mmCIF file of C-alpha atoms and ligand atoms in Angstrom:
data_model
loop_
_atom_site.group_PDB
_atom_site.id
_atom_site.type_symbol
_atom_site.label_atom_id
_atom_site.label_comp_id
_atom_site.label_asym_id
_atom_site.label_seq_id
_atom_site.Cartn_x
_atom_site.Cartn_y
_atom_site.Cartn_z
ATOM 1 C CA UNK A 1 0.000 0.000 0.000
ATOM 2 C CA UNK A 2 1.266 3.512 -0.696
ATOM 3 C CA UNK A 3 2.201 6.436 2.348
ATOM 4 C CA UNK A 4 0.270 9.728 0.688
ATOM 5 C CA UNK A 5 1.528 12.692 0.535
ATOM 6 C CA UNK A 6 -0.884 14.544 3.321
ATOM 7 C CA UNK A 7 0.824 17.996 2.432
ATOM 8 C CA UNK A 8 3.734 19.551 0.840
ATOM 9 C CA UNK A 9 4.621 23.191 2.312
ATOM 10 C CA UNK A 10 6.702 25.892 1.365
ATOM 11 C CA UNK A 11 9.073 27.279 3.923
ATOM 12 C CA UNK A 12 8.213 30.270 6.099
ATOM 13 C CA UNK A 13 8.967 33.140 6.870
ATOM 14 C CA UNK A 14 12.919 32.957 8.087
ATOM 15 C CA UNK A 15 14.240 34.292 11.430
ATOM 16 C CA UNK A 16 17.762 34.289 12.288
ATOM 17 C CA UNK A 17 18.884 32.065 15.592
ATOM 18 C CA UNK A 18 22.046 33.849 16.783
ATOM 19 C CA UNK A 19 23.605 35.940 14.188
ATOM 20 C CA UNK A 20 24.544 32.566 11.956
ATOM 21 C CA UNK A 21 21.363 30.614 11.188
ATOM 22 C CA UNK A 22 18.720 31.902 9.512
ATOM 23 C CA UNK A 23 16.144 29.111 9.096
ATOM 24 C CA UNK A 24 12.684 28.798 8.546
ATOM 25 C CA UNK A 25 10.889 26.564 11.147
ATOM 26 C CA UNK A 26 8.726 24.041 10.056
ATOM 27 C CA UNK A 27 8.407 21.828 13.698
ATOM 28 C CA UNK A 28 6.865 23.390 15.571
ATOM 29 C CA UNK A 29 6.087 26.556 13.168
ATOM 30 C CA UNK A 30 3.759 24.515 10.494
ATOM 31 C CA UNK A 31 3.849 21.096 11.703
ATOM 32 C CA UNK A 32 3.198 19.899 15.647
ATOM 33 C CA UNK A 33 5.795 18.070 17.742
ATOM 34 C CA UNK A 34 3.265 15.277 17.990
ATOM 35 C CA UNK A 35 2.140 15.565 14.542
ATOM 36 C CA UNK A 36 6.518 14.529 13.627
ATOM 37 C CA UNK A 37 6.975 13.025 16.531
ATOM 38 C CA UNK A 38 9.882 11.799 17.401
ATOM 39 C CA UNK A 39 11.060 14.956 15.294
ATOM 40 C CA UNK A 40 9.650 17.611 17.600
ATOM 41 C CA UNK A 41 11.622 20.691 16.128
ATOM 42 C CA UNK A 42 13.136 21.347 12.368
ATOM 43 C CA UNK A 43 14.582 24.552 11.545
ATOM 44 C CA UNK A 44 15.806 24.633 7.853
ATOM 45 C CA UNK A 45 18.752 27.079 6.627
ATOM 46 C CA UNK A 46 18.086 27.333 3.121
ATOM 47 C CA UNK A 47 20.828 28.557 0.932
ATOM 48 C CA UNK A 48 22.055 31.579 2.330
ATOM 49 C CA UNK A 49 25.029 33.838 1.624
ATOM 50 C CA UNK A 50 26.762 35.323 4.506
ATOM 51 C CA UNK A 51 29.426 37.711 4.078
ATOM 52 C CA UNK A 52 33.096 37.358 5.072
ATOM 53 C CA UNK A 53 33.517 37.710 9.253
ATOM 54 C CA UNK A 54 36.884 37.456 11.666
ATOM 55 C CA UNK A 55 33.785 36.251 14.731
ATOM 56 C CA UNK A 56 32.492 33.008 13.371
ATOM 57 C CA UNK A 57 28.700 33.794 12.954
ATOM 58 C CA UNK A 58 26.562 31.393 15.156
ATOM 59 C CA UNK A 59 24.525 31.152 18.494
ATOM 60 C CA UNK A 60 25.924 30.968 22.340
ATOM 61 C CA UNK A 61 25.993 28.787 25.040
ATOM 62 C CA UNK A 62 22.651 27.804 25.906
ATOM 63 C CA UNK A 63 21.171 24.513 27.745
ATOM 64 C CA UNK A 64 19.288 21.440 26.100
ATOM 65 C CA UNK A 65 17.479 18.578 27.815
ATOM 66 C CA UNK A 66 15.764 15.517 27.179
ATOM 67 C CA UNK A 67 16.732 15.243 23.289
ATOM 68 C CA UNK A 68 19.168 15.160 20.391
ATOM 69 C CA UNK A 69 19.608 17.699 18.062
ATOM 70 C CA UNK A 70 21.609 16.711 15.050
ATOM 71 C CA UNK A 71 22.563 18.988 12.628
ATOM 72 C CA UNK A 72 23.045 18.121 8.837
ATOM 73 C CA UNK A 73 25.586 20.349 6.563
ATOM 74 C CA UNK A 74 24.930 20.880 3.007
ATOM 75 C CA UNK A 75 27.233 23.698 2.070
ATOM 76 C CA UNK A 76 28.985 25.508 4.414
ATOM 77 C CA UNK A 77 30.394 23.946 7.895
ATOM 78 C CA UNK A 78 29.386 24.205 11.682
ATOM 79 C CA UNK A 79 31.350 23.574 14.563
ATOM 80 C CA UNK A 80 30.175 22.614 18.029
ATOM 81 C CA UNK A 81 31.707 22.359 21.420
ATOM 82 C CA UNK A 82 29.162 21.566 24.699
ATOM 83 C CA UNK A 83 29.683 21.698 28.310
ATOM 84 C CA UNK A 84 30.529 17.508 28.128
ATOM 85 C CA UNK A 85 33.759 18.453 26.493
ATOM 86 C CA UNK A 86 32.672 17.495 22.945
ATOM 87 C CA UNK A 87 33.759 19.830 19.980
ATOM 88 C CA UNK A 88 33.699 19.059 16.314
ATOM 89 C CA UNK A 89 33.159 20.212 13.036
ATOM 90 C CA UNK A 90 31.264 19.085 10.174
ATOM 91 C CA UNK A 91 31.420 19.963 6.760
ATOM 92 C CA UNK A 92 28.913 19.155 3.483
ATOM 93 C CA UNK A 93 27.094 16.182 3.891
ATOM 94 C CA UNK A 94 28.592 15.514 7.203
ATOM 95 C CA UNK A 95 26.498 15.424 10.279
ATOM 96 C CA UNK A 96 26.696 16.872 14.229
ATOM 97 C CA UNK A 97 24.608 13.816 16.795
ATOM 98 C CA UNK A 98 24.825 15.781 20.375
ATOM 99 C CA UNK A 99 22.874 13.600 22.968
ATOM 100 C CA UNK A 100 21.923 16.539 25.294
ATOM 101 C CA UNK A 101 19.488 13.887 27.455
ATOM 102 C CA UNK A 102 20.293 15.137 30.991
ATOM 103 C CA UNK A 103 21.759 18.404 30.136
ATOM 104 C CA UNK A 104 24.298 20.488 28.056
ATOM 105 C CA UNK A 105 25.532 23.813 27.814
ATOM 106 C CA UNK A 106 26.632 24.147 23.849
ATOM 107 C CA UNK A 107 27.409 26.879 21.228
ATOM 108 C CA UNK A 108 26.710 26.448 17.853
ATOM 109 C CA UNK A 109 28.788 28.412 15.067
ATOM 110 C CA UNK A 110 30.312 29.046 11.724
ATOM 111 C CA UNK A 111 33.626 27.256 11.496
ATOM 112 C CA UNK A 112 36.119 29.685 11.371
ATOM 113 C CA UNK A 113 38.040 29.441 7.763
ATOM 114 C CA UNK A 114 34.796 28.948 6.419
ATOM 115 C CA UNK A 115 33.531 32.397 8.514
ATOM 116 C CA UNK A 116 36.659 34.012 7.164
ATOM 117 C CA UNK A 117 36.238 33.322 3.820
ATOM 118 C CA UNK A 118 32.048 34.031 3.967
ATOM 119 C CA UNK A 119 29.890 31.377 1.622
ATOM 120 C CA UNK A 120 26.509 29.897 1.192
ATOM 121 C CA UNK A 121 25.166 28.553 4.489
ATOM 122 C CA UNK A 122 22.526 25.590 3.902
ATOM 123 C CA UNK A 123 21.703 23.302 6.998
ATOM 124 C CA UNK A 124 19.017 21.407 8.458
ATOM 125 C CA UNK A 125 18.670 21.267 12.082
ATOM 126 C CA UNK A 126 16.410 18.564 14.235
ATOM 127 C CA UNK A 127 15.300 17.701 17.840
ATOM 128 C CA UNK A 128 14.904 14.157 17.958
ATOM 129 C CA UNK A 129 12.871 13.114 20.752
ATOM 130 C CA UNK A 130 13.950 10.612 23.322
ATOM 131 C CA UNK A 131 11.966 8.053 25.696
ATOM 132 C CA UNK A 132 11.108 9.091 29.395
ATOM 133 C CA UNK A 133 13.587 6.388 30.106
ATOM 134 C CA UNK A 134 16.603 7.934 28.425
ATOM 135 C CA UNK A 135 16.105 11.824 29.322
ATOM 136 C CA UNK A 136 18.241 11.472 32.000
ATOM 137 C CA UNK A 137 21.113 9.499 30.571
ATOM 138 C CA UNK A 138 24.437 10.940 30.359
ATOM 139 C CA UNK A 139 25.061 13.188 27.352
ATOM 140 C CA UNK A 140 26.968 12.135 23.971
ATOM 141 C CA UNK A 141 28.684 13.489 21.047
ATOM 142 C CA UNK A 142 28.628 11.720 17.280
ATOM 143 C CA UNK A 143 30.282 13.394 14.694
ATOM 144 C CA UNK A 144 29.468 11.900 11.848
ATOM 145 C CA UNK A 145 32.097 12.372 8.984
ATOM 146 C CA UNK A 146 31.906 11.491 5.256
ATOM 147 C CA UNK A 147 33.865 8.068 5.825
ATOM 148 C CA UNK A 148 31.251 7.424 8.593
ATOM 149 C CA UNK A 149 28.335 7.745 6.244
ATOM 150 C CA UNK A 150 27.103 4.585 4.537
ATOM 151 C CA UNK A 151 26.712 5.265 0.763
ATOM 152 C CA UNK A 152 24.010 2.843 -1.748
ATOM 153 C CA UNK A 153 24.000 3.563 -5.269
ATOM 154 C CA UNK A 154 20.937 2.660 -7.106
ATOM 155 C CA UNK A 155 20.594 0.359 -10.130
ATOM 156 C CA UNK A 156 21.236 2.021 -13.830
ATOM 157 C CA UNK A 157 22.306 5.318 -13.104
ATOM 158 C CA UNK A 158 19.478 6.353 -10.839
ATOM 159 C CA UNK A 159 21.676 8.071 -8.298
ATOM 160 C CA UNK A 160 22.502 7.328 -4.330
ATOM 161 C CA UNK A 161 21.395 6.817 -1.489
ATOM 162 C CA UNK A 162 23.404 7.932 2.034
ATOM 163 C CA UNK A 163 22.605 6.377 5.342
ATOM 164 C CA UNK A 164 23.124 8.566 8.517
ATOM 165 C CA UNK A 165 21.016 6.901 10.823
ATOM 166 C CA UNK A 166 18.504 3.363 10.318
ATOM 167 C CA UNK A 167 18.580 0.789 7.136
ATOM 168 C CA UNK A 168 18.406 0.720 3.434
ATOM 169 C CA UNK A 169 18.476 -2.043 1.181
ATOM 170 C CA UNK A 170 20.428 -3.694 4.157
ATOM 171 C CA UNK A 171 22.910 -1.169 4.262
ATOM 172 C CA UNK A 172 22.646 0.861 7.891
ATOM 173 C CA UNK A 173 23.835 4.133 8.884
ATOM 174 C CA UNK A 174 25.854 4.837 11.849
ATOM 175 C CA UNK A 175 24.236 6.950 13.950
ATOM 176 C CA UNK A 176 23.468 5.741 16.923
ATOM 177 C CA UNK A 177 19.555 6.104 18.135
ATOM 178 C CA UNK A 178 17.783 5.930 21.213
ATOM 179 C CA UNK A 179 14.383 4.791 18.986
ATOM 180 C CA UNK A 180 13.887 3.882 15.456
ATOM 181 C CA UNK A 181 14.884 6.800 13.525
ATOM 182 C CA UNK A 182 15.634 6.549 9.786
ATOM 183 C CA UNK A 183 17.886 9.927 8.190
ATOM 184 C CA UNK A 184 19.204 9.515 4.475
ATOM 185 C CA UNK A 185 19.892 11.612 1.964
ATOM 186 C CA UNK A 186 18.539 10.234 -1.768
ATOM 187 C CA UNK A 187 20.959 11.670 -4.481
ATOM 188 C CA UNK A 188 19.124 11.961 -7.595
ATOM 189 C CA UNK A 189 19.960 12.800 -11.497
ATOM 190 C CA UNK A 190 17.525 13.607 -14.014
ATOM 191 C CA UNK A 191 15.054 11.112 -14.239
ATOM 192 C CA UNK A 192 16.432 9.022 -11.330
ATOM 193 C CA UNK A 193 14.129 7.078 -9.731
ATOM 194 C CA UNK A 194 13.999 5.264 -5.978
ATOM 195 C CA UNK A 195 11.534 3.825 -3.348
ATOM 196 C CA UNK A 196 11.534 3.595 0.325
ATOM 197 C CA UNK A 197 8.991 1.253 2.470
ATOM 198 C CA UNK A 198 8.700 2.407 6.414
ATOM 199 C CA UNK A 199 6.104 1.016 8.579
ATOM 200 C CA UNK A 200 2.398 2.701 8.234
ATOM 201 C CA UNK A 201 2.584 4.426 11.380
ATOM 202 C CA UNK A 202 5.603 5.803 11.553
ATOM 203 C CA UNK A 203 5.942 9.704 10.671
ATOM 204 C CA UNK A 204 8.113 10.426 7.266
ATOM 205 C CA UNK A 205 8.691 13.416 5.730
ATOM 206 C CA UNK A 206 10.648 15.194 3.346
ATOM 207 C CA UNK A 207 12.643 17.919 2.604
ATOM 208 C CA UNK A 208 13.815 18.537 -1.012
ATOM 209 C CA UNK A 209 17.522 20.352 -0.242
ATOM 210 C CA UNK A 210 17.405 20.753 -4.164
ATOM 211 C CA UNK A 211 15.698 20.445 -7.076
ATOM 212 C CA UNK A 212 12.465 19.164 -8.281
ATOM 213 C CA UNK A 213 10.795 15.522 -7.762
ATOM 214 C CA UNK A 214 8.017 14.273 -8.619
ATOM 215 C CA UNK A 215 6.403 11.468 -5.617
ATOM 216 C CA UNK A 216 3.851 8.599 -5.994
ATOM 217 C CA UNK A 217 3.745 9.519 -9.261
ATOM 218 C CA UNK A 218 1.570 12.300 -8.438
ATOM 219 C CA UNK A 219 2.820 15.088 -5.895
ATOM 220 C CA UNK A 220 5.432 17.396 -7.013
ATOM 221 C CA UNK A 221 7.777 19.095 -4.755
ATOM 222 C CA UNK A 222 10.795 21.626 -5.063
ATOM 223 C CA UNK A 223 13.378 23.524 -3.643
ATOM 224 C CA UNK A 224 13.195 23.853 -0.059
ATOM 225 C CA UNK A 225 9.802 22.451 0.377
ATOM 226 C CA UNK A 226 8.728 20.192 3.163
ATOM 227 C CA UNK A 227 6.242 17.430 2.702
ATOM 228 C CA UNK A 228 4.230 15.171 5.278
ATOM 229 C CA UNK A 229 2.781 11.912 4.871
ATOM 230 C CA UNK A 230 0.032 9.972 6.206
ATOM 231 C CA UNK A 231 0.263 7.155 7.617
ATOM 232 C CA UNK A 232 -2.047 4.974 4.931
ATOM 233 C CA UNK A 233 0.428 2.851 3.787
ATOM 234 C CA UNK A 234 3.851 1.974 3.601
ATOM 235 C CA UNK A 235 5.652 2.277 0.307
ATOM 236 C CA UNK A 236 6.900 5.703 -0.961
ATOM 237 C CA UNK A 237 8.041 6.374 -4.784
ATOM 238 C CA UNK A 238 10.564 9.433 -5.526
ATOM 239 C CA UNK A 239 11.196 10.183 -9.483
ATOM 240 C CA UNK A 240 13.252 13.178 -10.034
ATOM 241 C CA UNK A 241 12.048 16.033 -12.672
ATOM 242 C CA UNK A 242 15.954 17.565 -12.562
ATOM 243 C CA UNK A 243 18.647 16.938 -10.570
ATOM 244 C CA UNK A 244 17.668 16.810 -6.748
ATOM 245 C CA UNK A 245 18.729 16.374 -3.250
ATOM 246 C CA UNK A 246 16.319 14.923 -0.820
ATOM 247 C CA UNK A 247 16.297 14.620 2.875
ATOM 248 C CA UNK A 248 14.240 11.605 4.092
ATOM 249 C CA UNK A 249 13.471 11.174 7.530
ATOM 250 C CA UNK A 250 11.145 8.417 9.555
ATOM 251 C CA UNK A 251 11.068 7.694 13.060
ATOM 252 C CA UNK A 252 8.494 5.659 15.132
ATOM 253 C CA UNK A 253 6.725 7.862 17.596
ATOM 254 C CA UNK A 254 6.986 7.631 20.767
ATOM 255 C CA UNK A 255 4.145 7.031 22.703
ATOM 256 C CA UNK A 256 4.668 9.370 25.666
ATOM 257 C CA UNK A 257 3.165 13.122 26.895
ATOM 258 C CA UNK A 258 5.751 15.978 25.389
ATOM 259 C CA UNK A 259 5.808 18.991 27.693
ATOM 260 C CA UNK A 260 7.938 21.224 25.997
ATOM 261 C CA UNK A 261 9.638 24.890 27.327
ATOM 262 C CA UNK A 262 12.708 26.363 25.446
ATOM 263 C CA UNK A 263 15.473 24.383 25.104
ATOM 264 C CA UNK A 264 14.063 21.526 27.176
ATOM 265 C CA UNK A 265 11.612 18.842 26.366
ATOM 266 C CA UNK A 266 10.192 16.717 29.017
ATOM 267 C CA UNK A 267 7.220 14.398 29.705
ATOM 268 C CA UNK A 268 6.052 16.632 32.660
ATOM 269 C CA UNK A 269 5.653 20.399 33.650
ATOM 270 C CA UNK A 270 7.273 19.505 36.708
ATOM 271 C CA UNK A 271 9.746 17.948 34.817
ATOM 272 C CA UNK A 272 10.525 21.490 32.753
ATOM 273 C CA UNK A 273 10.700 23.481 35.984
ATOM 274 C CA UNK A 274 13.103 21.244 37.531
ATOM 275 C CA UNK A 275 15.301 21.538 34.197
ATOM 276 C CA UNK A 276 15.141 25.510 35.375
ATOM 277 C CA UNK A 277 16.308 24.563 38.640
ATOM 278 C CA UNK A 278 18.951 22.642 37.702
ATOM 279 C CA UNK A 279 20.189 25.074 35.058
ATOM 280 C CA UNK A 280 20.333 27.936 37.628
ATOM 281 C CA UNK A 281 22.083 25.723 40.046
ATOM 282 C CA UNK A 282 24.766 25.276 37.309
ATOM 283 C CA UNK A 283 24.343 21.144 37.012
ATOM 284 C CA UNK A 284 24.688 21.971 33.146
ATOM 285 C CA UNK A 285 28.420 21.791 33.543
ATOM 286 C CA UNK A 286 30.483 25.346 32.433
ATOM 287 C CA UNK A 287 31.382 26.564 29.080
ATOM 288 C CA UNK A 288 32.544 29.656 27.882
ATOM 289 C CA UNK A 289 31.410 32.053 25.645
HETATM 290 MN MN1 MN B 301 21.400 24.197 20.494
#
């Protein structure tokens, strides 16, 4: 049976997080965190030119709790360093995992050569959710680089597929998840074709990083759309109209209350306020600015 296409949206309005990302937000700005679930935030940096700068452009220290965000580079690169003692950078098509479960200070930013030199900026950056029983695990860094990255190329000249996290035609990705959580990129030519089959009631979505595709034969979709599926079914088609990019992302939800404040997403109000607390007291850990 096919997954419909429920809706494919255009990207809002942008606002700029820090001075470095400027991103339109489609979780929770168009779509719910339990409509995506266990993707309960997505802010997308389309293509973006930002001028040359000696102070890498990006956001501060600030907290997280209770999920991952993982950040995916296609042009430009982003470096990281969190209150853990994790730092990295990533550059295209490489990807930041930060476990922030029971709490991280981190700053987000331009890497610095690349700041220097100013570029195009295009990014994609998601909360994934984690169970009640992980929130509270200790914190984790994956930095996922291009020889991490497992890399399937499709039959006749239709393209590639590249795992970051979950399975494709037996091939899976390394990123380590707390719940089944499927991230890929499908690299498409002209006319390239390629399927995917996730279970009906897990959430899938799109976003098309570039290009044009045509999917189910029926839907079209292009440049920096997002589109949502139902969950009727459990076999979606992609043929590409002109050369295209496409993220692809599934997870199974997770069946638990989201109570959700800032930077922290919990199960429970009391849950958020005693994130507060603990933030205040300083249990984050220290990092500098
Ligand atoms: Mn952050």
């Amino acid at each position: 049976m096919k997954k419909n296409v429920q809706e494919v949206m255009s990207p809002p309005p942008p606002h700029m997080v820090g001075d470095g990302f400027r991103v339109h937000n489609y979780i929770p700005g168009l779509v719910s965190m339990p409509r995506m679930n266990p993707f309960i935030m997505m802010d997308y940096n389309s293509p973006h030119y930002f001028p040359p700068s000696e102070t890498p452009p990006g956001v501060g220290v600030h907290p997280h709790r209770g999920f991952e965000t993982v950040t995916i580079a296609y042009q430009g690169k982003v470096s990281h360093h969190d209150s853990a003692g994790n730092s990295g950078t990533i550059g295209e098509g490489e990807v930041q995992w930060m476990t922030a479960a029971s709490g991280v200070l981190h700053k987000e930013y331009h890497e610095r050569e690349f700041a220097k030199n100013g570029g195009v900026f295009q990014m994609v950056q998601l909360w994934v959710n984690l169970p009640a029983k992980d929130k509270m695990s200790p914190p984790r860094y994956q930095a996922l680089t291009r020889a991490d990255i497992q890399t399937v190329e499709l039959e006749s000249g239709n393209g590639k597929v590249e795992i970051i996290a979950g399975e494709f035609n037996g091939v899976k990705g390394p990123a380590k998840t707390f719940s089944p959580v499927t991230l890929m990129n499908a690299f498409l030519p002209e006319n390239g074709t390629v399927s995917f089959t996730f279970p009906q009631h897990d959430h899938t979505a799109f976003v098309i990083i570039s290009g044009k595709v045509k999917i189910n034969a029926t839907e079209i979709a292009s440049a920096n759309q997002l589109v949502i599926f139902h969950d009727d079914g459990e076999e979606i088609s992609i043929s590409a109209i002109e050369e295209s990019v496409v993220l692809i992302l599934n997870g199974e939800p997770i069946p638990e209350p989201i109570a959700a404040y800032g930077p922290f997403v919990m199960n429970t109000r009391e849950e958020i306020i005693q994130a507060y607390q603990d933030f205040q007291l300083g249990k984050f850990g220290q990092l500098e600015d």
